[in-house]
PDB file of C-alpha atoms in Angstrom:
ATOM      1  CA  MET H   1      18.874  28.904  -6.706  1.00 68.00           C
ATOM      2  CA  ALA H   2      20.945  26.928  -4.222  1.00 75.00           C
ATOM      3  CA  ASP H   3      23.287  29.896  -3.945  1.00 89.00           C
ATOM      4  CA  LYS H   4      20.473  32.139  -2.665  1.00 93.00           C
ATOM      5  CA  THR H   5      20.068  32.671   1.088  1.00 93.00           C
ATOM      6  CA  VAL H   6      16.859  33.429   2.948  1.00 95.00           C
ATOM      7  CA  PHE H   7      17.018  34.757   6.503  1.00 93.00           C
ATOM      8  CA  ILE H   8      14.076  33.803   8.701  1.00 94.00           C
ATOM      9  CA  LEU H   9      13.609  36.097  11.673  1.00 91.00           C
ATOM     10  CA  SER H  10      11.070  35.007  14.284  1.00 92.00           C
ATOM     11  CA  GLU H  11      11.038  34.922  18.049  1.00 89.00           C
ATOM     12  CA  ASP H  12       9.113  31.629  17.834  1.00 91.00           C
ATOM     13  CA  PRO H  13      11.523  28.674  17.419  1.00 95.00           C
ATOM     14  CA  ALA H  14       8.782  26.456  15.947  1.00 94.00           C
ATOM     15  CA  ILE H  15       8.086  29.017  13.202  1.00 93.00           C
ATOM     16  CA  ARG H  16      11.823  29.419  12.512  1.00 95.00           C
ATOM     17  CA  ASN H  17      12.298  25.673  12.174  1.00 97.00           C
ATOM     18  CA  LEU H  18       9.216  25.119  10.005  1.00 95.00           C
ATOM     19  CA  LEU H  19      10.017  27.976   7.629  1.00 96.00           C
ATOM     20  CA  SER H  20      13.660  26.908   7.440  1.00 97.00           C
ATOM     21  CA  GLU H  21      12.648  23.375   6.429  1.00 97.00           C
ATOM     22  CA  LEU H  22      10.301  24.745   3.744  1.00 96.00           C
ATOM     23  CA  VAL H  23      12.958  27.059   2.319  1.00 96.00           C
ATOM     24  CA  VAL H  24      15.595  24.305   2.216  1.00 97.00           C
ATOM     25  CA  ALA H  25      13.108  21.892   0.598  1.00 95.00           C
ATOM     26  CA  ALA H  26      12.556  24.564  -2.088  1.00 94.00           C
ATOM     27  CA  GLY H  27      16.272  24.469  -2.934  1.00 95.00           C
ATOM     28  CA  LEU H  28      17.420  27.597  -1.097  1.00 96.00           C
ATOM     29  CA  ARG H  29      19.746  28.125   1.846  1.00 95.00           C
ATOM     30  CA  ALA H  30      18.108  29.195   5.094  1.00 96.00           C
ATOM     31  CA  GLU H  31      19.522  30.923   8.154  1.00 93.00           C
ATOM     32  CA  THR H  32      17.375  31.507  11.221  1.00 94.00           C
ATOM     33  CA  LEU H  33      17.557  34.389  13.668  1.00 90.00           C
ATOM     34  CA  PRO H  34      15.679  34.711  16.975  1.00 90.00           C
ATOM     35  CA  SER H  35      15.645  38.524  17.098  1.00 84.00           C
ATOM     36  CA  ILE H  36      16.498  41.768  15.371  1.00 78.00           C
ATOM     37  CA  GLU H  37      19.266  42.332  17.897  1.00 79.00           C
ATOM     38  CA  VAL H  38      21.081  39.098  17.035  1.00 80.00           C
ATOM     39  CA  TRP H  39      21.292  40.231  13.419  1.00 76.00           C
ATOM     40  CA  PHE H  40      22.073  43.889  14.119  1.00 74.00           C
ATOM     41  CA  GLU H  41      24.727  43.150  16.765  1.00 77.00           C
ATOM     42  CA  THR H  42      27.061  41.411  14.343  1.00 68.00           C
ATOM     43  CA  ALA H  43      30.058  43.534  13.368  1.00 55.00           C
ATOM     44  CA  ALA H  44      29.039  43.672   9.707  1.00 60.00           C
ATOM     45  CA  PRO H  45      25.495  42.384   9.272  1.00 64.00           C
ATOM     46  CA  LYS H  46      25.368  40.308   6.138  1.00 74.00           C
ATOM     47  CA  LEU H  47      22.443  40.779   3.816  1.00 81.00           C
ATOM     48  CA  PRO H  48      20.526  37.770   2.565  1.00 89.00           C
ATOM     49  CA  ASP H  49      18.798  37.531  -0.810  1.00 92.00           C
ATOM     50  CA  CYS H  50      15.465  37.699   1.047  1.00 93.00           C
ATOM     51  CA  LEU H  51      14.303  38.182   4.633  1.00 91.00           C
ATOM     52  CA  VAL H  52      11.145  36.573   6.011  1.00 94.00           C
ATOM     53  CA  LEU H  53      10.171  38.569   9.081  1.00 90.00           C
ATOM     54  CA  ASP H  54       7.576  37.132  11.470  1.00 90.00           C
ATOM     55  CA  ALA H  55       5.909  40.248  12.874  1.00 85.00           C
ATOM     56  CA  SER H  56       3.215  38.275  14.674  1.00 78.00           C
ATOM     57  CA  VAL H  57       5.077  37.410  17.886  1.00 69.00           C
ATOM     58  CA  GLY H  58       7.193  39.136  20.501  1.00 67.00           C
ATOM     59  CA  ASP H  59       8.610  42.630  20.040  1.00 67.00           C
ATOM     60  CA  LEU H  60       8.023  42.573  16.305  1.00 65.00           C
ATOM     61  CA  VAL H  61       4.263  42.872  16.834  1.00 61.00           C
ATOM     62  CA  GLU H  62       4.852  46.561  17.529  1.00 68.00           C
ATOM     63  CA  PRO H  63       4.648  48.428  14.197  1.00 62.00           C
ATOM     64  CA  GLU H  64       7.288  50.897  15.378  1.00 66.00           C
ATOM     65  CA  ARG H  65       9.844  48.072  15.469  1.00 70.00           C
ATOM     66  CA  LEU H  66       9.409  47.584  11.733  1.00 70.00           C
ATOM     67  CA  ALA H  67      10.899  51.030  11.133  1.00 71.00           C
ATOM     68  CA  GLU H  68      14.246  49.515  12.148  1.00 72.00           C
ATOM     69  CA  PHE H  69      14.175  47.550   8.890  1.00 71.00           C
ATOM     70  CA  THR H  70      13.902  50.550   6.575  1.00 71.00           C
ATOM     71  CA  TRP H  71      17.622  50.394   5.734  1.00 69.00           C
ATOM     72  CA  ALA H  72      17.351  46.692   4.873  1.00 69.00           C
ATOM     73  CA  CYS H  73      14.198  47.198   2.795  1.00 67.00           C
ATOM     74  CA  ALA H  74      16.180  49.515   0.548  1.00 75.00           C
ATOM     75  CA  ARG H  75      18.641  46.711  -0.196  1.00 81.00           C
ATOM     76  CA  ILE H  76      16.775  43.402  -0.033  1.00 87.00           C
ATOM     77  CA  PRO H  77      13.212  42.155  -0.419  1.00 90.00           C
ATOM     78  CA  ILE H  78      11.481  41.588   2.915  1.00 89.00           C
ATOM     79  CA  LEU H  79       8.351  39.497   3.366  1.00 93.00           C
ATOM     80  CA  VAL H  80       6.483  40.270   6.578  1.00 91.00           C
ATOM     81  CA  LEU H  81       4.206  37.714   8.251  1.00 92.00           C
ATOM     82  CA  VAL H  82       1.310  39.044  10.351  1.00 90.00           C
ATOM     83  CA  HIS H  83      -1.772  37.675  12.078  1.00 86.00           C
ATOM     84  CA  ARG H  84      -5.066  38.147  10.282  1.00 84.00           C
ATOM     85  CA  GLY H  85      -6.466  41.536  11.200  1.00 82.00           C
ATOM     86  CA  ALA H  86      -3.107  43.143  12.018  1.00 82.00           C
ATOM     87  CA  VAL H  87      -3.857  45.991   9.629  1.00 85.00           C
ATOM     88  CA  GLN H  88      -1.706  48.592  11.391  1.00 82.00           C
ATOM     89  CA  THR H  89       1.341  46.313  11.317  1.00 81.00           C
ATOM     90  CA  ALA H  90       0.754  45.423   7.657  1.00 84.00           C
ATOM     91  CA  VAL H  91       0.390  49.058   6.604  1.00 86.00           C
ATOM     92  CA  HIS H  92       3.461  50.055   8.604  1.00 80.00           C
ATOM     93  CA  ALA H  93       5.531  47.258   7.020  1.00 82.00           C
ATOM     94  CA  LEU H  94       4.559  48.297   3.491  1.00 85.00           C
ATOM     95  CA  LYS H  95       5.105  51.960   4.314  1.00 83.00           C
ATOM     96  CA  HIS H  96       8.666  51.156   5.369  1.00 80.00           C
ATOM     97  CA  GLY H  97       9.412  49.248   2.176  1.00 82.00           C
ATOM     98  CA  ALA H  98       8.464  45.610   2.737  1.00 86.00           C
ATOM     99  CA  MET H  99       8.023  43.691  -0.514  1.00 90.00           C
ATOM    100  CA  ASP H 100       4.843  42.017   0.683  1.00 92.00           C
ATOM    101  CA  VAL H 101       2.811  41.192   3.771  1.00 92.00           C
ATOM    102  CA  LEU H 102       1.355  37.712   4.186  1.00 93.00           C
ATOM    103  CA  GLN H 103      -1.325  36.856   6.731  1.00 92.00           C
ATOM    104  CA  LYS H 104      -1.272  33.867   9.039  1.00 90.00           C
ATOM    105  CA  PRO H 105      -2.375  31.181   8.755  1.00 90.00           C
ATOM    106  CA  LEU H 106      -0.013  30.950   5.810  1.00 89.00           C
ATOM    107  CA  ARG H 107      -0.603  29.151   2.567  1.00 93.00           C
ATOM    108  CA  VAL H 108       2.765  27.488   2.061  1.00 93.00           C
ATOM    109  CA  GLU H 109       2.600  27.576  -1.736  1.00 95.00           C
ATOM    110  CA  ILE H 110       2.026  31.348  -1.740  1.00 95.00           C
ATOM    111  CA  LEU H 111       4.857  31.963   0.736  1.00 95.00           C
ATOM    112  CA  LEU H 112       7.297  29.879  -1.321  1.00 95.00           C
ATOM    113  CA  GLU H 113       6.177  31.573  -4.545  1.00 96.00           C
ATOM    114  CA  ARG H 114       6.844  35.007  -3.024  1.00 95.00           C
ATOM    115  CA  ILE H 115      10.242  33.905  -1.647  1.00 96.00           C
ATOM    116  CA  LYS H 116      11.292  32.529  -5.040  1.00 94.00           C
ATOM    117  CA  GLN H 117      10.103  35.703  -6.735  1.00 93.00           C
ATOM    118  CA  ALA H 118      12.088  37.774  -4.239  1.00 92.00           C
ATOM    119  CA  VAL H 119      15.380  35.921  -4.722  1.00 93.00           C
ATOM    120  CA  GLU H 120      15.040  35.902  -8.511  1.00 88.00           C
ATOM    121  CA  GLU H 121      14.477  39.670  -8.812  1.00 75.00           C
ATOM    122  CA  GLU H 122      17.530  41.384 -10.252  1.00 50.00           C
ATOM    123  CA  GLY H 123      18.220  45.040 -10.828  1.00 43.00           C
ATOM    124  CA  ASP H 124      21.075  47.268 -11.886  1.00 39.00           C
ATOM    125  CA  GLU H 125      24.117  47.509  -9.638  1.00 41.00           C
ATOM    126  CA  GLY H 126      22.989  48.962  -6.315  1.00 43.00           C
ATOM    127  CA  THR H 127      19.308  48.911  -7.247  1.00 46.00           C
ATOM    128  CA  VAL H 128      16.575  46.661  -5.943  1.00 45.00           C
ATOM    129  CA  ARG H 129      13.217  46.406  -7.668  1.00 43.00           C
ATOM    130  CA  TRP H 130      10.152  44.352  -6.844  1.00 42.00           C
ATOM    131  CA  PRO H 131       6.423  44.608  -7.484  1.00 42.00           C
ATOM    132  CA  GLY H 132       4.661  47.124  -5.293  1.00 42.00           C
ATOM    133  CA  ALA H 133       7.807  48.967  -4.249  1.00 45.00           C
ATOM    134  CA  ARG H 134       9.409  52.018  -5.695  1.00 40.00           C
ATOM    135  CA  GLN H 135      12.864  51.755  -7.219  1.00 41.00           C
ATOM    136  CA  LEU H 136      15.435  52.337  -4.513  1.00 38.00           C
ATOM    137  CA  ARG H 137      19.121  53.194  -4.850  1.00 34.00           C
ATOM    138  CA  THR H 138      21.608  52.083  -2.227  1.00 33.00           C
TER     139      THR H 138
END
């Protein structure tokens, strides 16, 4: 699994660093991003094997911002982190194709299990499948 990359997108540097350390300790590569814009502004945004999106801080708290990830959800599994009780954000994330929504405070073992499941999922060429999501063609 060392060839699998997980992007961690959070506006909170402490969360980015902690999640990055956990992902690397689990034998995966991790890249951290401070905002959607940093990722989207690259000439050809590269797609990771999994994206962990912290929707509990900054601009990402707004459910409407999650709609910007619809194109990515069709290609890669996205795990969205929310604060307990953020029902609207959780529903919006799932509606736009997120693989799963995990509530903070996080149970590390569950997060790592979901990340590993996400990077191990394989489909036909151009197809991504994961539990809870419909089959999507790119």
